[in-house]
mmCIF file with all atom_site columns, C-alpha atoms in Angstrom:
data_model
loop_
_atom_site.group_PDB
_atom_site.id
_atom_site.type_symbol
_atom_site.label_atom_id
_atom_site.label_alt_id
_atom_site.label_comp_id
_atom_site.label_asym_id
_atom_site.label_entity_id
_atom_site.label_seq_id
_atom_site.pdbx_PDB_ins_code
_atom_site.Cartn_x
_atom_site.Cartn_y
_atom_site.Cartn_z
_atom_site.occupancy
_atom_site.B_iso_or_equiv
_atom_site.pdbx_formal_charge
_atom_site.auth_seq_id
_atom_site.auth_comp_id
_atom_site.auth_asym_id
_atom_site.auth_atom_id
_atom_site.pdbx_PDB_model_num
ATOM 1   C CA . ARG A 1 1   ? 57.333 23.920 -54.735 1.00 61.00 ? 1   ARG A CA 1
ATOM 2   C CA . LYS A 1 2   ? 55.052 27.283 -54.894 1.00 70.00 ? 2   LYS A CA 1
ATOM 3   C CA . GLU A 1 3   ? 51.268 26.529 -53.902 1.00 86.00 ? 3   GLU A CA 1
ATOM 4   C CA . VAL A 1 4   ? 49.860 27.603 -56.998 1.00 91.00 ? 4   VAL A CA 1
ATOM 5   C CA . GLU A 1 5   ? 51.839 28.352 -59.762 1.00 93.00 ? 5   GLU A CA 1
ATOM 6   C CA . GLN A 1 6   ? 51.119 29.474 -63.365 1.00 94.00 ? 6   GLN A CA 1
ATOM 7   C CA . ASP A 1 7   ? 52.769 30.826 -66.579 1.00 90.00 ? 7   ASP A CA 1
ATOM 8   C CA . PRO A 1 8   ? 52.463 33.923 -66.542 1.00 88.00 ? 8   PRO A CA 1
ATOM 9   C CA . GLY A 1 9   ? 53.103 34.841 -70.114 1.00 88.00 ? 9   GLY A CA 1
ATOM 10  C CA . PRO A 1 10  ? 51.976 36.849 -72.180 1.00 92.00 ? 10  PRO A CA 1
ATOM 11  C CA . PHE A 1 11  ? 50.089 34.732 -74.704 1.00 94.00 ? 11  PHE A CA 1
ATOM 12  C CA . ASN A 1 12  ? 49.692 36.544 -76.957 1.00 95.00 ? 12  ASN A CA 1
ATOM 13  C CA . VAL A 1 13  ? 46.864 35.145 -79.523 1.00 95.00 ? 13  VAL A CA 1
ATOM 14  C CA . PRO A 1 14  ? 45.204 35.644 -83.017 1.00 97.00 ? 14  PRO A CA 1
ATOM 15  C CA . GLU A 1 15  ? 40.927 36.387 -82.613 1.00 97.00 ? 15  GLU A CA 1
ATOM 16  C CA . GLY A 1 16  ? 39.434 32.996 -83.263 1.00 97.00 ? 16  GLY A CA 1
ATOM 17  C CA . ALA A 1 17  ? 42.207 31.348 -82.419 1.00 97.00 ? 17  ALA A CA 1
ATOM 18  C CA . THR A 1 18  ? 42.621 28.258 -79.285 1.00 97.00 ? 18  THR A CA 1
ATOM 19  C CA . VAL A 1 19  ? 44.405 28.954 -76.161 1.00 96.00 ? 19  VAL A CA 1
ATOM 20  C CA . ALA A 1 20  ? 45.045 26.829 -73.551 1.00 95.00 ? 20  ALA A CA 1
ATOM 21  C CA . PHE A 1 21  ? 46.266 27.678 -69.582 1.00 91.00 ? 21  PHE A CA 1
ATOM 22  C CA . ASN A 1 22  ? 47.957 25.252 -67.256 1.00 93.00 ? 22  ASN A CA 1
ATOM 23  C CA . CYS A 1 23  ? 48.730 24.682 -63.532 1.00 95.00 ? 23  CYS A CA 1
ATOM 24  C CA . THR A 1 24  ? 50.032 23.255 -61.061 1.00 96.00 ? 24  THR A CA 1
ATOM 25  C CA . TYR A 1 25  ? 49.009 22.736 -57.736 1.00 93.00 ? 25  TYR A CA 1
ATOM 26  C CA . SER A 1 26  ? 51.242 21.793 -54.348 1.00 91.00 ? 26  SER A CA 1
ATOM 27  C CA . ASN A 1 27  ? 48.784 20.506 -51.778 1.00 85.00 ? 27  ASN A CA 1
ATOM 28  C CA . SER A 1 28  ? 47.430 17.172 -52.501 1.00 85.00 ? 28  SER A CA 1
ATOM 29  C CA . ALA A 1 29  ? 44.386 17.373 -50.009 1.00 81.00 ? 29  ALA A CA 1
ATOM 30  C CA . SER A 1 30  ? 43.038 20.194 -51.910 1.00 82.00 ? 30  SER A CA 1
ATOM 31  C CA . GLN A 1 31  ? 39.391 19.833 -53.056 1.00 80.00 ? 31  GLN A CA 1
ATOM 32  C CA . SER A 1 32  ? 37.464 22.620 -55.081 1.00 85.00 ? 32  SER A CA 1
ATOM 33  C CA . PHE A 1 33  ? 39.152 23.972 -57.835 1.00 90.00 ? 33  PHE A CA 1
ATOM 34  C CA . PHE A 1 34  ? 38.467 27.839 -59.802 1.00 92.00 ? 34  PHE A CA 1
ATOM 35  C CA . TRP A 1 35  ? 39.702 29.398 -62.315 1.00 96.00 ? 35  TRP A CA 1
ATOM 36  C CA . TYR A 1 36  ? 38.583 33.282 -62.158 1.00 95.00 ? 36  TYR A CA 1
ATOM 37  C CA . ARG A 1 37  ? 39.356 35.855 -64.360 1.00 96.00 ? 37  ARG A CA 1
ATOM 38  C CA . GLN A 1 38  ? 40.963 39.428 -63.767 1.00 95.00 ? 38  GLN A CA 1
ATOM 39  C CA . ASP A 1 39  ? 40.795 42.515 -66.144 1.00 94.00 ? 39  ASP A CA 1
ATOM 40  C CA . CYS A 1 40  ? 43.463 44.997 -65.919 1.00 89.00 ? 40  CYS A CA 1
ATOM 41  C CA . ARG A 1 41  ? 42.448 47.506 -62.524 1.00 86.00 ? 41  ARG A CA 1
ATOM 42  C CA . LYS A 1 42  ? 39.494 45.580 -61.974 1.00 90.00 ? 42  LYS A CA 1
ATOM 43  C CA . GLU A 1 43  ? 38.872 42.791 -59.506 1.00 92.00 ? 43  GLU A CA 1
ATOM 44  C CA . PRO A 1 44  ? 38.544 39.156 -60.049 1.00 94.00 ? 44  PRO A CA 1
ATOM 45  C CA . LYS A 1 45  ? 35.863 37.690 -61.157 1.00 94.00 ? 45  LYS A CA 1
ATOM 46  C CA . LEU A 1 46  ? 34.702 34.147 -60.835 1.00 93.00 ? 46  LEU A CA 1
ATOM 47  C CA . LEU A 1 47  ? 35.009 32.887 -64.551 1.00 95.00 ? 47  LEU A CA 1
ATOM 48  C CA . MET A 1 48  ? 34.204 28.877 -63.674 1.00 94.00 ? 48  MET A CA 1
ATOM 49  C CA . SER A 1 49  ? 35.147 25.658 -61.349 1.00 90.00 ? 49  SER A CA 1
ATOM 50  C CA . VAL A 1 50  ? 36.926 22.987 -62.559 1.00 91.00 ? 50  VAL A CA 1
ATOM 51  C CA . TYR A 1 51  ? 35.069 19.951 -61.595 1.00 83.00 ? 51  TYR A CA 1
ATOM 52  C CA . SER A 1 52  ? 36.778 16.149 -61.090 1.00 84.00 ? 52  SER A CA 1
ATOM 53  C CA . SER A 1 53  ? 34.793 15.401 -64.745 1.00 85.00 ? 53  SER A CA 1
ATOM 54  C CA . GLY A 1 54  ? 36.307 17.898 -66.478 1.00 86.00 ? 54  GLY A CA 1
ATOM 55  C CA . ASN A 1 55  ? 33.663 20.992 -67.266 1.00 92.00 ? 55  ASN A CA 1
ATOM 56  C CA . GLU A 1 56  ? 32.689 22.992 -70.103 1.00 93.00 ? 56  GLU A CA 1
ATOM 57  C CA . ASP A 1 57  ? 30.626 26.183 -70.110 1.00 93.00 ? 57  ASP A CA 1
ATOM 58  C CA . GLY A 1 58  ? 30.594 27.976 -73.762 1.00 96.00 ? 58  GLY A CA 1
ATOM 59  C CA . ARG A 1 59  ? 34.059 28.065 -75.426 1.00 97.00 ? 59  ARG A CA 1
ATOM 60  C CA . PHE A 1 60  ? 35.983 28.101 -72.206 1.00 97.00 ? 60  PHE A CA 1
ATOM 61  C CA . THR A 1 61  ? 36.811 23.534 -70.727 1.00 97.00 ? 61  THR A CA 1
ATOM 62  C CA . ALA A 1 62  ? 37.942 23.064 -67.481 1.00 96.00 ? 62  ALA A CA 1
ATOM 63  C CA . GLN A 1 63  ? 40.303 20.080 -67.236 1.00 95.00 ? 63  GLN A CA 1
ATOM 64  C CA . LEU A 1 64  ? 41.906 18.539 -63.348 1.00 94.00 ? 64  LEU A CA 1
ATOM 65  C CA . ASN A 1 65  ? 44.479 15.872 -63.350 1.00 93.00 ? 65  ASN A CA 1
ATOM 66  C CA . ARG A 1 66  ? 44.332 15.206 -59.886 1.00 91.00 ? 66  ARG A CA 1
ATOM 67  C CA . ALA A 1 67  ? 47.198 12.574 -59.825 1.00 92.00 ? 67  ALA A CA 1
ATOM 68  C CA . SER A 1 68  ? 49.559 15.087 -61.458 1.00 93.00 ? 68  SER A CA 1
ATOM 69  C CA . GLN A 1 69  ? 47.778 17.910 -59.350 1.00 93.00 ? 69  GLN A CA 1
ATOM 70  C CA . TYR A 1 70  ? 46.630 20.308 -62.623 1.00 93.00 ? 70  TYR A CA 1
ATOM 71  C CA . ILE A 1 71  ? 44.000 22.110 -63.582 1.00 95.00 ? 71  ILE A CA 1
ATOM 72  C CA . SER A 1 72  ? 43.212 23.199 -67.064 1.00 96.00 ? 72  SER A CA 1
ATOM 73  C CA . LEU A 1 73  ? 41.832 25.888 -69.349 1.00 97.00 ? 73  LEU A CA 1
ATOM 74  C CA . LEU A 1 74  ? 40.778 25.470 -72.916 1.00 97.00 ? 74  LEU A CA 1
ATOM 75  C CA . ILE A 1 75  ? 39.304 28.381 -74.903 1.00 97.00 ? 75  ILE A CA 1
ATOM 76  C CA . ARG A 1 76  ? 38.299 27.755 -77.921 1.00 98.00 ? 76  ARG A CA 1
ATOM 77  C CA . ASP A 1 77  ? 37.640 30.625 -80.892 1.00 97.00 ? 77  ASP A CA 1
ATOM 78  C CA . SER A 1 78  ? 38.622 33.282 -78.667 1.00 97.00 ? 78  SER A CA 1
ATOM 79  C CA . LYS A 1 79  ? 37.762 36.772 -78.887 1.00 97.00 ? 79  LYS A CA 1
ATOM 80  C CA . LEU A 1 80  ? 39.401 40.711 -78.438 1.00 97.00 ? 80  LEU A CA 1
ATOM 81  C CA . SER A 1 81  ? 37.117 40.396 -74.864 1.00 97.00 ? 81  SER A CA 1
ATOM 82  C CA . ASP A 1 82  ? 38.764 37.341 -73.656 1.00 97.00 ? 82  ASP A CA 1
ATOM 83  C CA . SER A 1 83  ? 41.828 39.560 -73.090 1.00 97.00 ? 83  SER A CA 1
ATOM 84  C CA . ALA A 1 84  ? 42.566 39.571 -69.358 1.00 97.00 ? 84  ALA A CA 1
ATOM 85  C CA . THR A 1 85  ? 44.558 37.701 -66.973 1.00 95.00 ? 85  THR A CA 1
ATOM 86  C CA . TYR A 1 86  ? 43.570 34.246 -65.992 1.00 97.00 ? 86  TYR A CA 1
ATOM 87  C CA . LEU A 1 87  ? 44.104 32.933 -62.364 1.00 96.00 ? 87  LEU A CA 1
ATOM 88  C CA . CYS A 1 88  ? 44.098 29.920 -60.959 1.00 95.00 ? 88  CYS A CA 1
ATOM 89  C CA . VAL A 1 89  ? 43.196 29.362 -57.678 1.00 92.00 ? 89  VAL A CA 1
ATOM 90  C CA . VAL A 1 90  ? 42.895 26.370 -54.850 1.00 89.00 ? 90  VAL A CA 1
ATOM 91  C CA . GLU A 1 91  ? 40.777 25.722 -52.178 1.00 82.00 ? 91  GLU A CA 1
ATOM 92  C CA . ARG A 1 92  ? 43.229 25.703 -49.077 1.00 73.00 ? 92  ARG A CA 1
ATOM 93  C CA . THR A 1 93  ? 42.943 23.095 -46.738 1.00 64.00 ? 93  THR A CA 1
ATOM 94  C CA . GLY A 1 94  ? 43.880 22.113 -43.108 1.00 52.00 ? 94  GLY A CA 1
ATOM 95  C CA . GLY A 1 95  ? 45.190 23.658 -39.885 1.00 45.00 ? 95  GLY A CA 1
ATOM 96  C CA . GLY A 1 96  ? 43.128 26.614 -38.793 1.00 45.00 ? 96  GLY A CA 1
ATOM 97  C CA . ALA A 1 97  ? 41.324 28.759 -41.711 1.00 49.00 ? 97  ALA A CA 1
ATOM 98  C CA . ASP A 1 98  ? 40.206 27.196 -44.702 1.00 57.00 ? 98  ASP A CA 1
ATOM 99  C CA . GLY A 1 99  ? 39.567 29.282 -47.900 1.00 71.00 ? 99  GLY A CA 1
ATOM 100 C CA . LEU A 1 100 ? 41.495 29.769 -51.368 1.00 81.00 ? 100 LEU A CA 1
ATOM 101 C CA . THR A 1 101 ? 44.512 30.583 -52.910 1.00 85.00 ? 101 THR A CA 1
ATOM 102 C CA . PHE A 1 102 ? 45.562 32.285 -56.305 1.00 89.00 ? 102 PHE A CA 1
ATOM 103 C CA . GLY A 1 103 ? 47.763 32.145 -58.301 1.00 92.00 ? 103 GLY A CA 1
ATOM 104 C CA . LYS A 1 104 ? 49.842 34.688 -59.958 1.00 90.00 ? 104 LYS A CA 1
ATOM 105 C CA . GLY A 1 105 ? 47.525 34.400 -62.464 1.00 93.00 ? 105 GLY A CA 1
ATOM 106 C CA . THR A 1 106 ? 48.453 33.912 -66.719 1.00 95.00 ? 106 THR A CA 1
ATOM 107 C CA . HIS A 1 107 ? 48.211 37.057 -68.409 1.00 95.00 ? 107 HIS A CA 1
ATOM 108 C CA . LEU A 1 108 ? 46.584 36.852 -72.015 1.00 96.00 ? 108 LEU A CA 1
ATOM 109 C CA . ILE A 1 109 ? 46.198 39.319 -74.958 1.00 96.00 ? 109 ILE A CA 1
ATOM 110 C CA . ILE A 1 110 ? 43.836 38.569 -77.718 1.00 97.00 ? 110 ILE A CA 1
ATOM 111 C CA . GLN A 1 111 ? 45.225 40.259 -81.066 1.00 96.00 ? 111 GLN A CA 1
ATOM 112 C CA . PRO A 1 112 ? 42.809 41.518 -84.341 1.00 94.00 ? 112 PRO A CA 1
ATOM 113 C CA . GLU B 2 1   ? 27.676 43.977 -59.550 1.00 54.00 ? 1   GLU B CA 1
ATOM 114 C CA . THR B 2 2   ? 28.911 41.391 -57.421 1.00 62.00 ? 2   THR B CA 1
ATOM 115 C CA . GLY B 2 3   ? 27.210 42.364 -54.238 1.00 93.00 ? 3   GLY B CA 1
ATOM 116 C CA . VAL B 2 4   ? 30.987 43.470 -52.837 1.00 97.00 ? 4   VAL B CA 1
ATOM 117 C CA . THR B 2 5   ? 31.121 47.346 -51.864 1.00 97.00 ? 5   THR B CA 1
ATOM 118 C CA . GLN B 2 6   ? 34.324 49.015 -50.977 1.00 97.00 ? 6   GLN B CA 1
ATOM 119 C CA . THR B 2 7   ? 35.204 52.582 -49.960 1.00 97.00 ? 7   THR B CA 1
ATOM 120 C CA . PRO B 2 8   ? 37.416 54.534 -50.968 1.00 97.00 ? 8   PRO B CA 1
ATOM 121 C CA . ARG B 2 9   ? 38.080 53.565 -54.245 1.00 96.00 ? 9   ARG B CA 1
ATOM 122 C CA . HIS B 2 10  ? 41.615 55.527 -53.899 1.00 96.00 ? 10  HIS B CA 1
ATOM 123 C CA . LEU B 2 11  ? 43.628 56.992 -51.238 1.00 96.00 ? 11  LEU B CA 1
ATOM 124 C CA . VAL B 2 12  ? 46.467 58.412 -51.210 1.00 95.00 ? 12  VAL B CA 1
ATOM 125 C CA . MET B 2 13  ? 48.345 59.161 -47.769 1.00 93.00 ? 13  MET B CA 1
ATOM 126 C CA . GLY B 2 14  ? 50.821 59.509 -45.848 1.00 90.00 ? 14  GLY B CA 1
ATOM 127 C CA . MET B 2 15  ? 53.358 57.846 -43.598 1.00 89.00 ? 15  MET B CA 1
ATOM 128 C CA . THR B 2 16  ? 51.936 59.332 -40.350 1.00 88.00 ? 16  THR B CA 1
ATOM 129 C CA . ASN B 2 17  ? 48.593 59.071 -41.601 1.00 89.00 ? 17  ASN B CA 1
ATOM 130 C CA . LYS B 2 18  ? 45.256 56.462 -40.468 1.00 94.00 ? 18  LYS B CA 1
ATOM 131 C CA . LYS B 2 19  ? 43.235 55.712 -42.270 1.00 95.00 ? 19  LYS B CA 1
ATOM 132 C CA . SER B 2 20  ? 40.391 52.754 -42.963 1.00 97.00 ? 20  SER B CA 1
ATOM 133 C CA . LEU B 2 21  ? 39.026 51.086 -45.637 1.00 98.00 ? 21  LEU B CA 1
ATOM 134 C CA . LYS B 2 22  ? 35.844 49.857 -45.387 1.00 98.00 ? 22  LYS B CA 1
ATOM 135 C CA . CYS B 2 23  ? 33.749 47.046 -46.997 1.00 98.00 ? 23  CYS B CA 1
ATOM 136 C CA . GLU B 2 24  ? 30.259 46.130 -47.111 1.00 97.00 ? 24  GLU B CA 1
ATOM 137 C CA . GLN B 2 25  ? 28.481 42.683 -48.365 1.00 97.00 ? 25  GLN B CA 1
ATOM 138 C CA . HIS B 2 26  ? 24.839 42.675 -49.593 1.00 94.00 ? 26  HIS B CA 1
ATOM 139 C CA . LEU B 2 27  ? 24.816 38.693 -49.789 1.00 95.00 ? 27  LEU B CA 1
ATOM 140 C CA . GLY B 2 28  ? 24.361 37.188 -47.110 1.00 94.00 ? 28  GLY B CA 1
ATOM 141 C CA . HIS B 2 29  ? 28.123 35.441 -47.052 1.00 93.00 ? 29  HIS B CA 1
ATOM 142 C CA . ASN B 2 30  ? 29.682 34.632 -43.157 1.00 92.00 ? 30  ASN B CA 1
ATOM 143 C CA . ALA B 2 31  ? 33.014 34.577 -44.253 1.00 92.00 ? 31  ALA B CA 1
ATOM 144 C CA . MET B 2 32  ? 35.141 37.824 -45.324 1.00 94.00 ? 32  MET B CA 1
ATOM 145 C CA . TYR B 2 33  ? 38.634 38.769 -46.013 1.00 93.00 ? 33  TYR B CA 1
ATOM 146 C CA . TRP B 2 34  ? 41.269 41.148 -46.492 1.00 95.00 ? 34  TRP B CA 1
ATOM 147 C CA . TYR B 2 35  ? 43.661 40.737 -49.464 1.00 94.00 ? 35  TYR B CA 1
ATOM 148 C CA . LYS B 2 36  ? 46.516 42.528 -51.072 1.00 94.00 ? 36  LYS B CA 1
ATOM 149 C CA . GLN B 2 37  ? 47.509 42.430 -54.504 1.00 93.00 ? 37  GLN B CA 1
ATOM 150 C CA . SER B 2 38  ? 50.861 44.101 -55.052 1.00 91.00 ? 38  SER B CA 1
ATOM 151 C CA . ALA B 2 39  ? 52.543 44.250 -58.806 1.00 83.00 ? 39  ALA B CA 1
ATOM 152 C CA . LYS B 2 40  ? 53.344 41.781 -60.517 1.00 75.00 ? 40  LYS B CA 1
ATOM 153 C CA . LYS B 2 41  ? 52.863 39.266 -57.471 1.00 81.00 ? 41  LYS B CA 1
ATOM 154 C CA . PRO B 2 42  ? 49.772 37.050 -56.548 1.00 82.00 ? 42  PRO B CA 1
ATOM 155 C CA . LEU B 2 43  ? 46.983 38.046 -54.539 1.00 87.00 ? 43  LEU B CA 1
ATOM 156 C CA . GLU B 2 44  ? 47.916 37.640 -51.086 1.00 88.00 ? 44  GLU B CA 1
ATOM 157 C CA . LEU B 2 45  ? 45.656 36.963 -47.986 1.00 88.00 ? 45  LEU B CA 1
ATOM 158 C CA . MET B 2 46  ? 45.691 39.266 -44.817 1.00 92.00 ? 46  MET B CA 1
ATOM 159 C CA . PHE B 2 47  ? 42.731 38.719 -42.738 1.00 92.00 ? 47  PHE B CA 1
ATOM 160 C CA . VAL B 2 48  ? 40.196 35.981 -42.468 1.00 91.00 ? 48  VAL B CA 1
ATOM 161 C CA . TYR B 2 49  ? 36.991 36.224 -40.469 1.00 92.00 ? 49  TYR B CA 1
ATOM 162 C CA . ASN B 2 50  ? 34.413 33.850 -40.307 1.00 88.00 ? 50  ASN B CA 1
ATOM 163 C CA . PHE B 2 51  ? 31.601 34.495 -38.637 1.00 87.00 ? 51  PHE B CA 1
ATOM 164 C CA . LYS B 2 52  ? 32.465 37.969 -37.290 1.00 85.00 ? 52  LYS B CA 1
ATOM 165 C CA . GLU B 2 53  ? 35.189 36.219 -35.257 1.00 86.00 ? 53  GLU B CA 1
ATOM 166 C CA . GLN B 2 54  ? 39.096 36.060 -36.640 1.00 86.00 ? 54  GLN B CA 1
ATOM 167 C CA . THR B 2 55  ? 40.082 32.751 -37.847 1.00 82.00 ? 55  THR B CA 1
ATOM 168 C CA . GLU B 2 56  ? 43.637 34.141 -39.838 1.00 78.00 ? 56  GLU B CA 1
ATOM 169 C CA . ASN B 2 57  ? 45.912 37.055 -39.965 1.00 78.00 ? 57  ASN B CA 1
ATOM 170 C CA . ASN B 2 58  ? 48.557 36.205 -42.256 1.00 77.00 ? 58  ASN B CA 1
ATOM 171 C CA . SER B 2 59  ? 51.589 37.676 -40.265 1.00 84.00 ? 59  SER B CA 1
ATOM 172 C CA . VAL B 2 60  ? 50.404 40.977 -40.996 1.00 92.00 ? 60  VAL B CA 1
ATOM 173 C CA . PRO B 2 61  ? 52.499 43.593 -39.877 1.00 93.00 ? 61  PRO B CA 1
ATOM 174 C CA . SER B 2 62  ? 50.493 46.082 -37.178 1.00 93.00 ? 62  SER B CA 1
ATOM 175 C CA . ARG B 2 63  ? 50.127 48.826 -38.518 1.00 95.00 ? 63  ARG B CA 1
ATOM 176 C CA . PHE B 2 64  ? 47.030 46.838 -40.526 1.00 96.00 ? 64  PHE B CA 1
ATOM 177 C CA . SER B 2 65  ? 43.958 46.829 -37.598 1.00 95.00 ? 65  SER B CA 1
ATOM 178 C CA . PRO B 2 66  ? 41.428 45.311 -39.131 1.00 95.00 ? 66  PRO B CA 1
ATOM 179 C CA . GLU B 2 67  ? 37.732 45.333 -37.757 1.00 96.00 ? 67  GLU B CA 1
ATOM 180 C CA . CYS B 2 68  ? 34.149 43.331 -38.355 1.00 95.00 ? 68  CYS B CA 1
ATOM 181 C CA . PRO B 2 69  ? 31.735 44.752 -35.946 1.00 94.00 ? 69  PRO B CA 1
ATOM 182 C CA . ASN B 2 70  ? 28.947 41.952 -37.867 1.00 92.00 ? 70  ASN B CA 1
ATOM 183 C CA . SER B 2 71  ? 29.333 39.577 -40.363 1.00 90.00 ? 71  SER B CA 1
ATOM 184 C CA . SER B 2 72  ? 28.256 42.438 -43.560 1.00 95.00 ? 72  SER B CA 1
ATOM 185 C CA . HIS B 2 73  ? 31.335 45.219 -42.617 1.00 97.00 ? 73  HIS B CA 1
ATOM 186 C CA . LEU B 2 74  ? 34.703 45.052 -42.258 1.00 97.00 ? 74  LEU B CA 1
ATOM 187 C CA . PHE B 2 75  ? 37.235 47.504 -42.002 1.00 97.00 ? 75  PHE B CA 1
ATOM 188 C CA . LEU B 2 76  ? 41.160 47.743 -42.612 1.00 97.00 ? 76  LEU B CA 1
ATOM 189 C CA . HIS B 2 77  ? 42.298 50.468 -40.069 1.00 97.00 ? 77  HIS B CA 1
ATOM 190 C CA . LEU B 2 78  ? 45.947 51.728 -41.230 1.00 96.00 ? 78  LEU B CA 1
ATOM 191 C CA . HIS B 2 79  ? 48.157 53.650 -39.826 1.00 94.00 ? 79  HIS B CA 1
ATOM 192 C CA . THR B 2 80  ? 51.878 55.059 -40.412 1.00 93.00 ? 80  THR B CA 1
ATOM 193 C CA . LEU B 2 81  ? 52.596 53.105 -42.843 1.00 94.00 ? 81  LEU B CA 1
ATOM 194 C CA . GLN B 2 82  ? 55.036 52.743 -45.343 1.00 94.00 ? 82  GLN B CA 1
ATOM 195 C CA . PRO B 2 83  ? 55.480 53.570 -49.108 1.00 94.00 ? 83  PRO B CA 1
ATOM 196 C CA . GLU B 2 84  ? 56.175 49.707 -50.252 1.00 93.00 ? 84  GLU B CA 1
ATOM 197 C CA . ASP B 2 85  ? 52.198 49.158 -48.691 1.00 95.00 ? 85  ASP B CA 1
ATOM 198 C CA . SER B 2 86  ? 51.020 50.718 -52.387 1.00 96.00 ? 86  SER B CA 1
ATOM 199 C CA . ALA B 2 87  ? 48.718 48.434 -53.022 1.00 96.00 ? 87  ALA B CA 1
ATOM 200 C CA . LEU B 2 88  ? 45.418 47.178 -54.096 1.00 96.00 ? 88  LEU B CA 1
ATOM 201 C CA . TYR B 2 89  ? 43.642 46.217 -51.008 1.00 97.00 ? 89  TYR B CA 1
ATOM 202 C CA . LEU B 2 90  ? 40.300 43.809 -51.951 1.00 96.00 ? 90  LEU B CA 1
ATOM 203 C CA . CYS B 2 91  ? 38.081 42.889 -49.987 1.00 96.00 ? 91  CYS B CA 1
ATOM 204 C CA . ALA B 2 92  ? 36.095 39.740 -50.473 1.00 94.00 ? 92  ALA B CA 1
ATOM 205 C CA . SER B 2 93  ? 33.298 37.622 -49.562 1.00 94.00 ? 93  SER B CA 1
ATOM 206 C CA . SER B 2 94  ? 31.903 33.618 -49.658 1.00 91.00 ? 94  SER B CA 1
ATOM 207 C CA . ARG B 2 95  ? 29.342 32.032 -47.598 1.00 89.00 ? 95  ARG B CA 1
ATOM 208 C CA . ALA B 2 96  ? 31.910 29.406 -45.709 1.00 82.00 ? 96  ALA B CA 1
ATOM 209 C CA . LEU B 2 97  ? 35.448 29.144 -44.909 1.00 76.00 ? 97  LEU B CA 1
ATOM 210 C CA . ALA B 2 98  ? 34.981 25.838 -47.203 1.00 68.00 ? 98  ALA B CA 1
ATOM 211 C CA . GLY B 2 99  ? 32.922 22.601 -48.516 1.00 64.00 ? 99  GLY B CA 1
ATOM 212 C CA . GLY B 2 100 ? 30.267 22.147 -51.818 1.00 63.00 ? 100 GLY B CA 1
ATOM 213 C CA . GLY B 2 101 ? 31.466 25.181 -53.083 1.00 66.00 ? 101 GLY B CA 1
ATOM 214 C CA . GLN B 2 102 ? 30.521 27.736 -50.300 1.00 71.00 ? 102 GLN B CA 1
ATOM 215 C CA . GLU B 2 103 ? 34.152 28.725 -50.713 1.00 79.00 ? 103 GLU B CA 1
ATOM 216 C CA . THR B 2 104 ? 33.511 30.605 -53.610 1.00 84.00 ? 104 THR B CA 1
ATOM 217 C CA . GLN B 2 105 ? 34.236 34.929 -53.282 1.00 90.00 ? 105 GLN B CA 1
ATOM 218 C CA . TYR B 2 106 ? 33.519 37.698 -54.392 1.00 92.00 ? 106 TYR B CA 1
ATOM 219 C CA . PHE B 2 107 ? 35.346 40.753 -54.718 1.00 95.00 ? 107 PHE B CA 1
ATOM 220 C CA . GLY B 2 108 ? 34.862 44.356 -53.835 1.00 96.00 ? 108 GLY B CA 1
ATOM 221 C CA . PRO B 2 109 ? 36.214 46.750 -56.433 1.00 95.00 ? 109 PRO B CA 1
ATOM 222 C CA . GLY B 2 110 ? 39.231 47.695 -54.092 1.00 96.00 ? 110 GLY B CA 1
ATOM 223 C CA . THR B 2 111 ? 40.811 50.338 -53.307 1.00 97.00 ? 111 THR B CA 1
ATOM 224 C CA . ARG B 2 112 ? 43.790 51.182 -54.876 1.00 96.00 ? 112 ARG B CA 1
ATOM 225 C CA . LEU B 2 113 ? 46.149 52.988 -51.946 1.00 96.00 ? 113 LEU B CA 1
ATOM 226 C CA . LEU B 2 114 ? 49.385 54.883 -52.470 1.00 95.00 ? 114 LEU B CA 1
ATOM 227 C CA . VAL B 2 115 ? 51.543 55.695 -49.673 1.00 95.00 ? 115 VAL B CA 1
ATOM 228 C CA . LEU B 2 116 ? 53.726 58.898 -49.485 1.00 92.00 ? 116 LEU B CA 1
#
């Protein structure tokens, strides 16, 4: 099983629609989870952290299911500017250094 | 701006050249990272430095040589690269390696490298 697995897409979604991404991770000891956003030919940027109780930031909602080792991101009322690649990121634990493991990303295209 | 800068932004080099990539962070962070991002692949962690000490070398070929003179600067020295090394090289920093959200990483804009 890959450390962090995401559906690469692309997801083609009309403007104003709601879209959800899922991500699974293999390390049950991971404690911290994030969604990063990467625009074409740009660096990844933190979108939001994911907390156990679920959290919301404007149109974005993140959920964590530890039992299933599953993370989700919901985008409501999608905008054209939401078009990007969304990276699921999980803290690495154990062994030498820690740091983060990145998924391959889910490509989202919002269509007018 | 994220507070992490990288130079050069673009680099073309031959397989016999020697070049260096530079990263500087202005965030007061203690951990710095080098990643490689190739087309259609996830970010690949290359090196991790914590308080100037290398804590991880993720099986990176010796033609890539990192240097961390202080907590704010990180270099990646390149020599005798191969065409398959062409990629986007991203530097990142975080306050700490792990714990309480301090592992959140902030990325530089990257150096787009082409090896001919």
